[in-house]
PDB file of C-alpha atoms in Angstrom:
ATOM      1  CA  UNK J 190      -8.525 -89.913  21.945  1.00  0.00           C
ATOM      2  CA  UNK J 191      -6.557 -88.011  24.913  1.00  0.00           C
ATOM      3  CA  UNK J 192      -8.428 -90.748  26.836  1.00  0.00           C
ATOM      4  CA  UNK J 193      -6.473 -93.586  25.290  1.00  0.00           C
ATOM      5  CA  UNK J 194      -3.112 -92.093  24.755  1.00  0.00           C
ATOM      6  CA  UNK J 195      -3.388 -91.890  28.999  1.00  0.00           C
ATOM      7  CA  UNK J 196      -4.222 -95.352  28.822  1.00  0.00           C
ATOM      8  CA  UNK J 197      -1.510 -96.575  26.741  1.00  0.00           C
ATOM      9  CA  UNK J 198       0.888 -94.625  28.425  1.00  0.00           C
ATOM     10  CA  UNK J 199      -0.465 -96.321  32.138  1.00  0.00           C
ATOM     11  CA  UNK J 200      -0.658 -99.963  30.650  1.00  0.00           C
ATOM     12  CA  UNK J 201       3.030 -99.415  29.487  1.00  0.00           C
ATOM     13  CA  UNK J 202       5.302-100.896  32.268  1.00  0.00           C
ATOM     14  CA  UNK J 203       8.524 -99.331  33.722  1.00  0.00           C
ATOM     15  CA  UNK J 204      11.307-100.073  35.616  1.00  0.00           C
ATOM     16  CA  UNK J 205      10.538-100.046  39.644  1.00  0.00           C
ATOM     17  CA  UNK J 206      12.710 -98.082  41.464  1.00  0.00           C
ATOM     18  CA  UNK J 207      14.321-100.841  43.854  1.00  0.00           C
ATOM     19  CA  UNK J 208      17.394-101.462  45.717  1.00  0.00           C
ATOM     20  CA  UNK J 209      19.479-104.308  44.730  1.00  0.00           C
ATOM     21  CA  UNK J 210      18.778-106.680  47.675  1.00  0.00           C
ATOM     22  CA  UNK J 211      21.489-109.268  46.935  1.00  0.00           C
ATOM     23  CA  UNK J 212      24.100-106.325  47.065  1.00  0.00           C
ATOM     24  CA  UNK J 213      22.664-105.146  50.089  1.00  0.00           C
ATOM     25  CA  UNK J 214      23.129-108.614  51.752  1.00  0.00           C
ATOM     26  CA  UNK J 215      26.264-108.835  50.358  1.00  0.00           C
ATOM     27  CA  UNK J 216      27.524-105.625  51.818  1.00  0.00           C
ATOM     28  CA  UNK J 217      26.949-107.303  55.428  1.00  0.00           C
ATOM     29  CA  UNK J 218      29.724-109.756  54.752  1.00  0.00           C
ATOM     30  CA  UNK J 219      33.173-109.353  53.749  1.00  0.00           C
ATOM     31  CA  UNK J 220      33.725-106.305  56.931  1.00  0.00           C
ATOM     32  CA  UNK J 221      37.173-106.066  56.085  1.00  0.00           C
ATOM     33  CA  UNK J 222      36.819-103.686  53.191  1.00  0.00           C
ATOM     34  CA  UNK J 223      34.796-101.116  55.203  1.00  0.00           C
ATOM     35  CA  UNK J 224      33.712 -98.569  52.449  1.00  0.00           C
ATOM     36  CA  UNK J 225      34.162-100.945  49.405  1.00  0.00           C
ATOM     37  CA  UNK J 226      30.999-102.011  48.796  1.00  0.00           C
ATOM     38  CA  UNK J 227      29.680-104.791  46.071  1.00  0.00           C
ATOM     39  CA  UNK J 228      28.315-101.901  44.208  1.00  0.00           C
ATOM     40  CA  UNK J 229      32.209-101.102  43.726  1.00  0.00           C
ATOM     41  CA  UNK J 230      32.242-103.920  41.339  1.00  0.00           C
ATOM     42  CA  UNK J 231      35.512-103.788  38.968  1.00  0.00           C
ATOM     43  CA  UNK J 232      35.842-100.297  39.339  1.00  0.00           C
ATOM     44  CA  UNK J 233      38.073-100.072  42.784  1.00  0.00           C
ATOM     45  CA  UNK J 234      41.250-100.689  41.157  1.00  0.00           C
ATOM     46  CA  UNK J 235      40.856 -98.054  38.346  1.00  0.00           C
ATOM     47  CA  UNK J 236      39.471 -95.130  40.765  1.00  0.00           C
ATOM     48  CA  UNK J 237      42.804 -96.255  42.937  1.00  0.00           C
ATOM     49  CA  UNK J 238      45.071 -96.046  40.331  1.00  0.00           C
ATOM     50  CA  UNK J 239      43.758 -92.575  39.008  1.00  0.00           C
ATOM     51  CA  UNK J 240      43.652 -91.077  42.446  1.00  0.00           C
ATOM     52  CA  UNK J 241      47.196 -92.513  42.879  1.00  0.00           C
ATOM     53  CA  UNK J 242      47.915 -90.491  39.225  1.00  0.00           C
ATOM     54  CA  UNK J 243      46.833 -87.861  41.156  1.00  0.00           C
ATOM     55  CA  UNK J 244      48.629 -87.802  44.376  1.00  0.00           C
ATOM     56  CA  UNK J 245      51.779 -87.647  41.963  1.00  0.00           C
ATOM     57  CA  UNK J 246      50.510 -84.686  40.264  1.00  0.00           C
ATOM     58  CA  UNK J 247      49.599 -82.771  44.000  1.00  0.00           C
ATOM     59  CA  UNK J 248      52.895 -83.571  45.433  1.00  0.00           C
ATOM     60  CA  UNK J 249      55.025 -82.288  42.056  1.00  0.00           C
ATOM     61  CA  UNK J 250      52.862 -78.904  42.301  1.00  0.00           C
ATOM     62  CA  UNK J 251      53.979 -78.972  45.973  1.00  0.00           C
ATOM     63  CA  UNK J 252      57.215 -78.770  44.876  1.00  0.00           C
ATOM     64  CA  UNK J 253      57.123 -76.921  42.565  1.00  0.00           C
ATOM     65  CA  UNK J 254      55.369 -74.037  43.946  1.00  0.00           C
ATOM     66  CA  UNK J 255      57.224 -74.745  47.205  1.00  0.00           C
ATOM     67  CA  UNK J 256      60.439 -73.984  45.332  1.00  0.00           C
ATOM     68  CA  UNK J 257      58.843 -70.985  43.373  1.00  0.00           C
ATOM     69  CA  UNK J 258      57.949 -69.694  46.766  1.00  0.00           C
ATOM     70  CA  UNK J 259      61.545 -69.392  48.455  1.00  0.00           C
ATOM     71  CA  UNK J 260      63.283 -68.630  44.482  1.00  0.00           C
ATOM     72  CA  UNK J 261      60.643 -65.603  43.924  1.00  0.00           C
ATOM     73  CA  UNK J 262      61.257 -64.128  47.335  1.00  0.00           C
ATOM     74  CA  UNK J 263      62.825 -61.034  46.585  1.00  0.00           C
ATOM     75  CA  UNK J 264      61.904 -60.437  43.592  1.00  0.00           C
ATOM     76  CA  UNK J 265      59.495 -57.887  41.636  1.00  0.00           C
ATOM     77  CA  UNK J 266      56.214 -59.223  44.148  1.00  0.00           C
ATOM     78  CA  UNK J 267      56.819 -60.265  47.346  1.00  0.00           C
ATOM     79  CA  UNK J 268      52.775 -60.872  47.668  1.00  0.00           C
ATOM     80  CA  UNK J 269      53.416 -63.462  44.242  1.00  0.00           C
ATOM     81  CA  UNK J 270      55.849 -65.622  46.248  1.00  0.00           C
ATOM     82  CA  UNK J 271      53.865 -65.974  49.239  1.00  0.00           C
ATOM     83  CA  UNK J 272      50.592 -67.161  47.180  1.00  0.00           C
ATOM     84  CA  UNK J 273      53.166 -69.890  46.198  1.00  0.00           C
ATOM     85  CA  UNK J 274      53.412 -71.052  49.570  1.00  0.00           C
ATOM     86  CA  UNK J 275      49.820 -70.701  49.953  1.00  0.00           C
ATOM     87  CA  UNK J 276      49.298 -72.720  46.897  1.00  0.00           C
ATOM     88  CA  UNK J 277      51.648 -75.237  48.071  1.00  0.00           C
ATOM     89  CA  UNK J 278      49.760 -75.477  51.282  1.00  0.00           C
ATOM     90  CA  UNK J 279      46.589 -76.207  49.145  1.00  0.00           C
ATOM     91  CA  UNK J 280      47.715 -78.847  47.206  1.00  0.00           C
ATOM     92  CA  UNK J 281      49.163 -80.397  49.765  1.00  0.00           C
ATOM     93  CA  UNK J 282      46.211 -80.699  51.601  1.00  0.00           C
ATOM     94  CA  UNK J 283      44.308 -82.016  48.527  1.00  0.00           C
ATOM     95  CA  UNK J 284      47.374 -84.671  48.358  1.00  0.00           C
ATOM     96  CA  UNK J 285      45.902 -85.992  52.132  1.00  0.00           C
ATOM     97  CA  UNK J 286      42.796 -85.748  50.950  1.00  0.00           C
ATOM     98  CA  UNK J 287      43.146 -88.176  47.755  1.00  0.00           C
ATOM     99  CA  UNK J 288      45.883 -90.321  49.961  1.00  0.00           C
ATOM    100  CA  UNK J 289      43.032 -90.917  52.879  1.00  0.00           C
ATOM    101  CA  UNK J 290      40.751 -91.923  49.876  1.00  0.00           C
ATOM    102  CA  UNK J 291      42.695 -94.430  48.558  1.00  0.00           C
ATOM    103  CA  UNK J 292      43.458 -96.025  51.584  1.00  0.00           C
ATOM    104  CA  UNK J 293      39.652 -95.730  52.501  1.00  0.00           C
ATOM    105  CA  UNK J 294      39.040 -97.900  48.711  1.00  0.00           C
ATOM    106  CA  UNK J 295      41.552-100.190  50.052  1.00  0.00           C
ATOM    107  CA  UNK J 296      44.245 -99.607  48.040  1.00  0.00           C
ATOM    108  CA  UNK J 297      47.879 -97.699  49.396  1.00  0.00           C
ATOM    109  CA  UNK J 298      48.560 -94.477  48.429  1.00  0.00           C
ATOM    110  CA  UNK J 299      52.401 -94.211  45.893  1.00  0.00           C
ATOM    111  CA  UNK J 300      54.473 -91.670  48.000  1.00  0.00           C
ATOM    112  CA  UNK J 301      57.341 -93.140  45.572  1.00  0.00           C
ATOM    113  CA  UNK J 302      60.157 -90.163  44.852  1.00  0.00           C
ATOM    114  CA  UNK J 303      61.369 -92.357  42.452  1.00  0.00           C
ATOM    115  CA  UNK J 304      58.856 -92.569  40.227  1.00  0.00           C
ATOM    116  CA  UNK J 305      56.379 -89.458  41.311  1.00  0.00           C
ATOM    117  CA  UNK J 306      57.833 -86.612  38.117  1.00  0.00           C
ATOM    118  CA  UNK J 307      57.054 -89.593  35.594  1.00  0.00           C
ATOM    119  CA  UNK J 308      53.490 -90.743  37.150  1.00  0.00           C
ATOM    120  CA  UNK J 309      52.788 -87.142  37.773  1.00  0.00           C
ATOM    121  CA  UNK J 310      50.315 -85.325  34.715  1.00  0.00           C
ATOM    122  CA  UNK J 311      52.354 -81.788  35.565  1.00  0.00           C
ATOM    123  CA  UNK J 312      56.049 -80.972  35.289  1.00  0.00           C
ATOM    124  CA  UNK J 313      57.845 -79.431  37.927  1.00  0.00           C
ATOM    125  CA  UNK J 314      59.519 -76.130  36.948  1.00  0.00           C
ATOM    126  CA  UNK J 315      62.796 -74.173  37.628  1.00  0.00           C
ATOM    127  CA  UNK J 316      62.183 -70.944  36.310  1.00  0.00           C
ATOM    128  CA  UNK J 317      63.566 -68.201  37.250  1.00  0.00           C
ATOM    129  CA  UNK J 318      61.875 -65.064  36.514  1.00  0.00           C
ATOM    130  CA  UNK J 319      58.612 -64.718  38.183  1.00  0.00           C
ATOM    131  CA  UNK J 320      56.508 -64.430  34.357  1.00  0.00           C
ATOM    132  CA  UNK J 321      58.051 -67.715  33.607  1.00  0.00           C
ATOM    133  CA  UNK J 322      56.756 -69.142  37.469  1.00  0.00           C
ATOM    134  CA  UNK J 323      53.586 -67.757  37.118  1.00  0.00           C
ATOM    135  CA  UNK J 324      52.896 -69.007  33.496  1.00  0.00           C
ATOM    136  CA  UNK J 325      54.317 -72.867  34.376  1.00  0.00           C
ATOM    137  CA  UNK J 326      52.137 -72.656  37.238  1.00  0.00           C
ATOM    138  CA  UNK J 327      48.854 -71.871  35.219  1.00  0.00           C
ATOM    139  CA  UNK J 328      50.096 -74.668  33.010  1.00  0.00           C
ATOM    140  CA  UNK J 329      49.340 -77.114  35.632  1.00  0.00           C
ATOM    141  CA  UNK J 330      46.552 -75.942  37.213  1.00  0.00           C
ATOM    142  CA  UNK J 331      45.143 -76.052  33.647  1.00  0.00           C
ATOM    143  CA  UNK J 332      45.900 -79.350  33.667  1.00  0.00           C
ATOM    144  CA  UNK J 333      44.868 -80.446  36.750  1.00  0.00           C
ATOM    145  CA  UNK J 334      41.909 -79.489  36.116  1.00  0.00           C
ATOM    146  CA  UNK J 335      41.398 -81.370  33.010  1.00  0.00           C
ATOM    147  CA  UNK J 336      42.623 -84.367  34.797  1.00  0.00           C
ATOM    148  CA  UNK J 337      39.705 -84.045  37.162  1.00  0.00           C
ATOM    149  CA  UNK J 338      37.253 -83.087  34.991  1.00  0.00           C
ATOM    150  CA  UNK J 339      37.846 -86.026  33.356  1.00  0.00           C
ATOM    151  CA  UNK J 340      38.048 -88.082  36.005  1.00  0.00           C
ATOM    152  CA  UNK J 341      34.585 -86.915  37.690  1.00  0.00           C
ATOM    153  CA  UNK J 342      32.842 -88.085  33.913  1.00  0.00           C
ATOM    154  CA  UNK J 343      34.888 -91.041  34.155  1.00  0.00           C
ATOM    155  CA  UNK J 344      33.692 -92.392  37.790  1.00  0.00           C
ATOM    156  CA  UNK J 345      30.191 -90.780  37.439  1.00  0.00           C
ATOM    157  CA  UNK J 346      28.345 -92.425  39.629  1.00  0.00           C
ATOM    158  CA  UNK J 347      30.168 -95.139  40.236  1.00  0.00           C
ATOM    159  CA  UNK J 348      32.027 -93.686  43.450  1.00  0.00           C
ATOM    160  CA  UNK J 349      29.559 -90.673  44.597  1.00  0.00           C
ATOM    161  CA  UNK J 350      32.056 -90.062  47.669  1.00  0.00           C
ATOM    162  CA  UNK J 351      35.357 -90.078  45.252  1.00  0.00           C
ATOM    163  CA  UNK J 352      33.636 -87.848  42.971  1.00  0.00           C
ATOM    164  CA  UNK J 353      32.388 -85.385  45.428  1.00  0.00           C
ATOM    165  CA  UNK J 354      36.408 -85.186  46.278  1.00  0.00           C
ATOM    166  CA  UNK J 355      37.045 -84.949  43.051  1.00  0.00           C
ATOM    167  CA  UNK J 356      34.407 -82.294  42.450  1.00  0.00           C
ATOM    168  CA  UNK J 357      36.258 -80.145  45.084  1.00  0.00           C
ATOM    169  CA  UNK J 358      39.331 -80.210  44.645  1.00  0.00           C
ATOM    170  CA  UNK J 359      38.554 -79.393  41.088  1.00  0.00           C
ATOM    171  CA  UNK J 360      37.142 -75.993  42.489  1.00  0.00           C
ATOM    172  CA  UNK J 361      40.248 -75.187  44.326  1.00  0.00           C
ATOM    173  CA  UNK J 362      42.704 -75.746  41.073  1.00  0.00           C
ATOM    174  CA  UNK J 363      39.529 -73.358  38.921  1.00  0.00           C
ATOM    175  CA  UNK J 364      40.242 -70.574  41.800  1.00  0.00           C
ATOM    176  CA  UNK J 365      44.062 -71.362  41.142  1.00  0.00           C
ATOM    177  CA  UNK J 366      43.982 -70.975  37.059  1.00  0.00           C
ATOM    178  CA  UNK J 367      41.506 -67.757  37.775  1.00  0.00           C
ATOM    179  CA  UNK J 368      44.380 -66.166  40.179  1.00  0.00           C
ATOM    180  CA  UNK J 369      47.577 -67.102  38.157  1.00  0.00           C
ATOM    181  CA  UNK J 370      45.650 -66.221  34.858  1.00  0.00           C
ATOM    182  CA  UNK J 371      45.423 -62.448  36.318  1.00  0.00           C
ATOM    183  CA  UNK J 372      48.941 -62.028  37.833  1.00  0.00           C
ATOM    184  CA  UNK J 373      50.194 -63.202  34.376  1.00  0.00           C
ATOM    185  CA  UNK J 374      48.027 -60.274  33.259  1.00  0.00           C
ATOM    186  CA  UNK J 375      49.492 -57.959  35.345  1.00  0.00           C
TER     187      UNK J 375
END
């Protein structure tokens, strides 16, 4: 009987494992969208426009820790204030990051002023007692990192270079939540 259940199993066919050869023509043509392959399909324009959702949301948390950083100075921890600026520093690097990807997907990255606090998924802050700063902070970060999280399900495997991005900037904002969760302890 084990016999035949081994047979059954063997005579049942599956899917071969084989690259899509008419893509893989395809991505010899058309030079002038370098990384946008035809495996891109529809889904260039969304992953722009969500990675342009979140260049607003890096550059507001530049500003606002930016602004936390020179209005804490002074005041009950000067080590707080400069993990602001540190902060700041971060996101703005994960601000180039997502910018150089969007131009790399062919799209242009929104540097608008005028409309970044409204396309942005975080509020800036004016606080003025350090709890306050360190608690709208966490907000964000919390927030970020739902954003991403749901953005990484969202593109899957649809964009493995995007998502790998995604994947690590999503670290950096966990490490940022972890820190501003224990100074609000303190």
């Amino acid at each position: 009987m084990t016999h035949h259940k081994n047979h059954d199993q063997a005579a049942q066919p599956h899917a071969a494992m084989r690259l899509d050869m008419v893509a893989v023509e395809a991505a010899k043509h058309s030079l002038a969208h370098g990384a946008v392959t035809p495996s891109y399909g529809p889904w260039a324009a969304d992953i722009i426009q969500l990675l342009n959702d979140s260049l607003a949301t890096e550059l507001v948390c530049v500003l606002r820790y930016k602004r936390h950083h020179f209005t804490a100075q002074g005041l009950a921890s000067p080590k707080i204030a400069e993990e602001f600026l540190v902060h700041a520093n971060a996101e703005a690097g994960h601000a180039d990051r997502l910018a150089q990807r969007i131009v790399q997907l062919g799209g242009a990255p929104d540097f608008s002023p005028a409309t970044l606090a409204e396309r942005s998924h975080a509020a800036y802050d004016q606080s003025s007692s350090l709890q306050d700063m360190i608690r709208a902070n966490l907000i964000a970060e919390r927030v970020a990192i739902e954003c991403y999280s749901q953005m990484i399900a969202l593109i899957g495997d649809k964009d493995s270079t995007t998502r790998r991005l995604l994947e690590s900037i999503l670290s950096d904002e966990q490490d940022h939540a972890e820190e501003l969760k224990d100074w609000l302890a303190a």
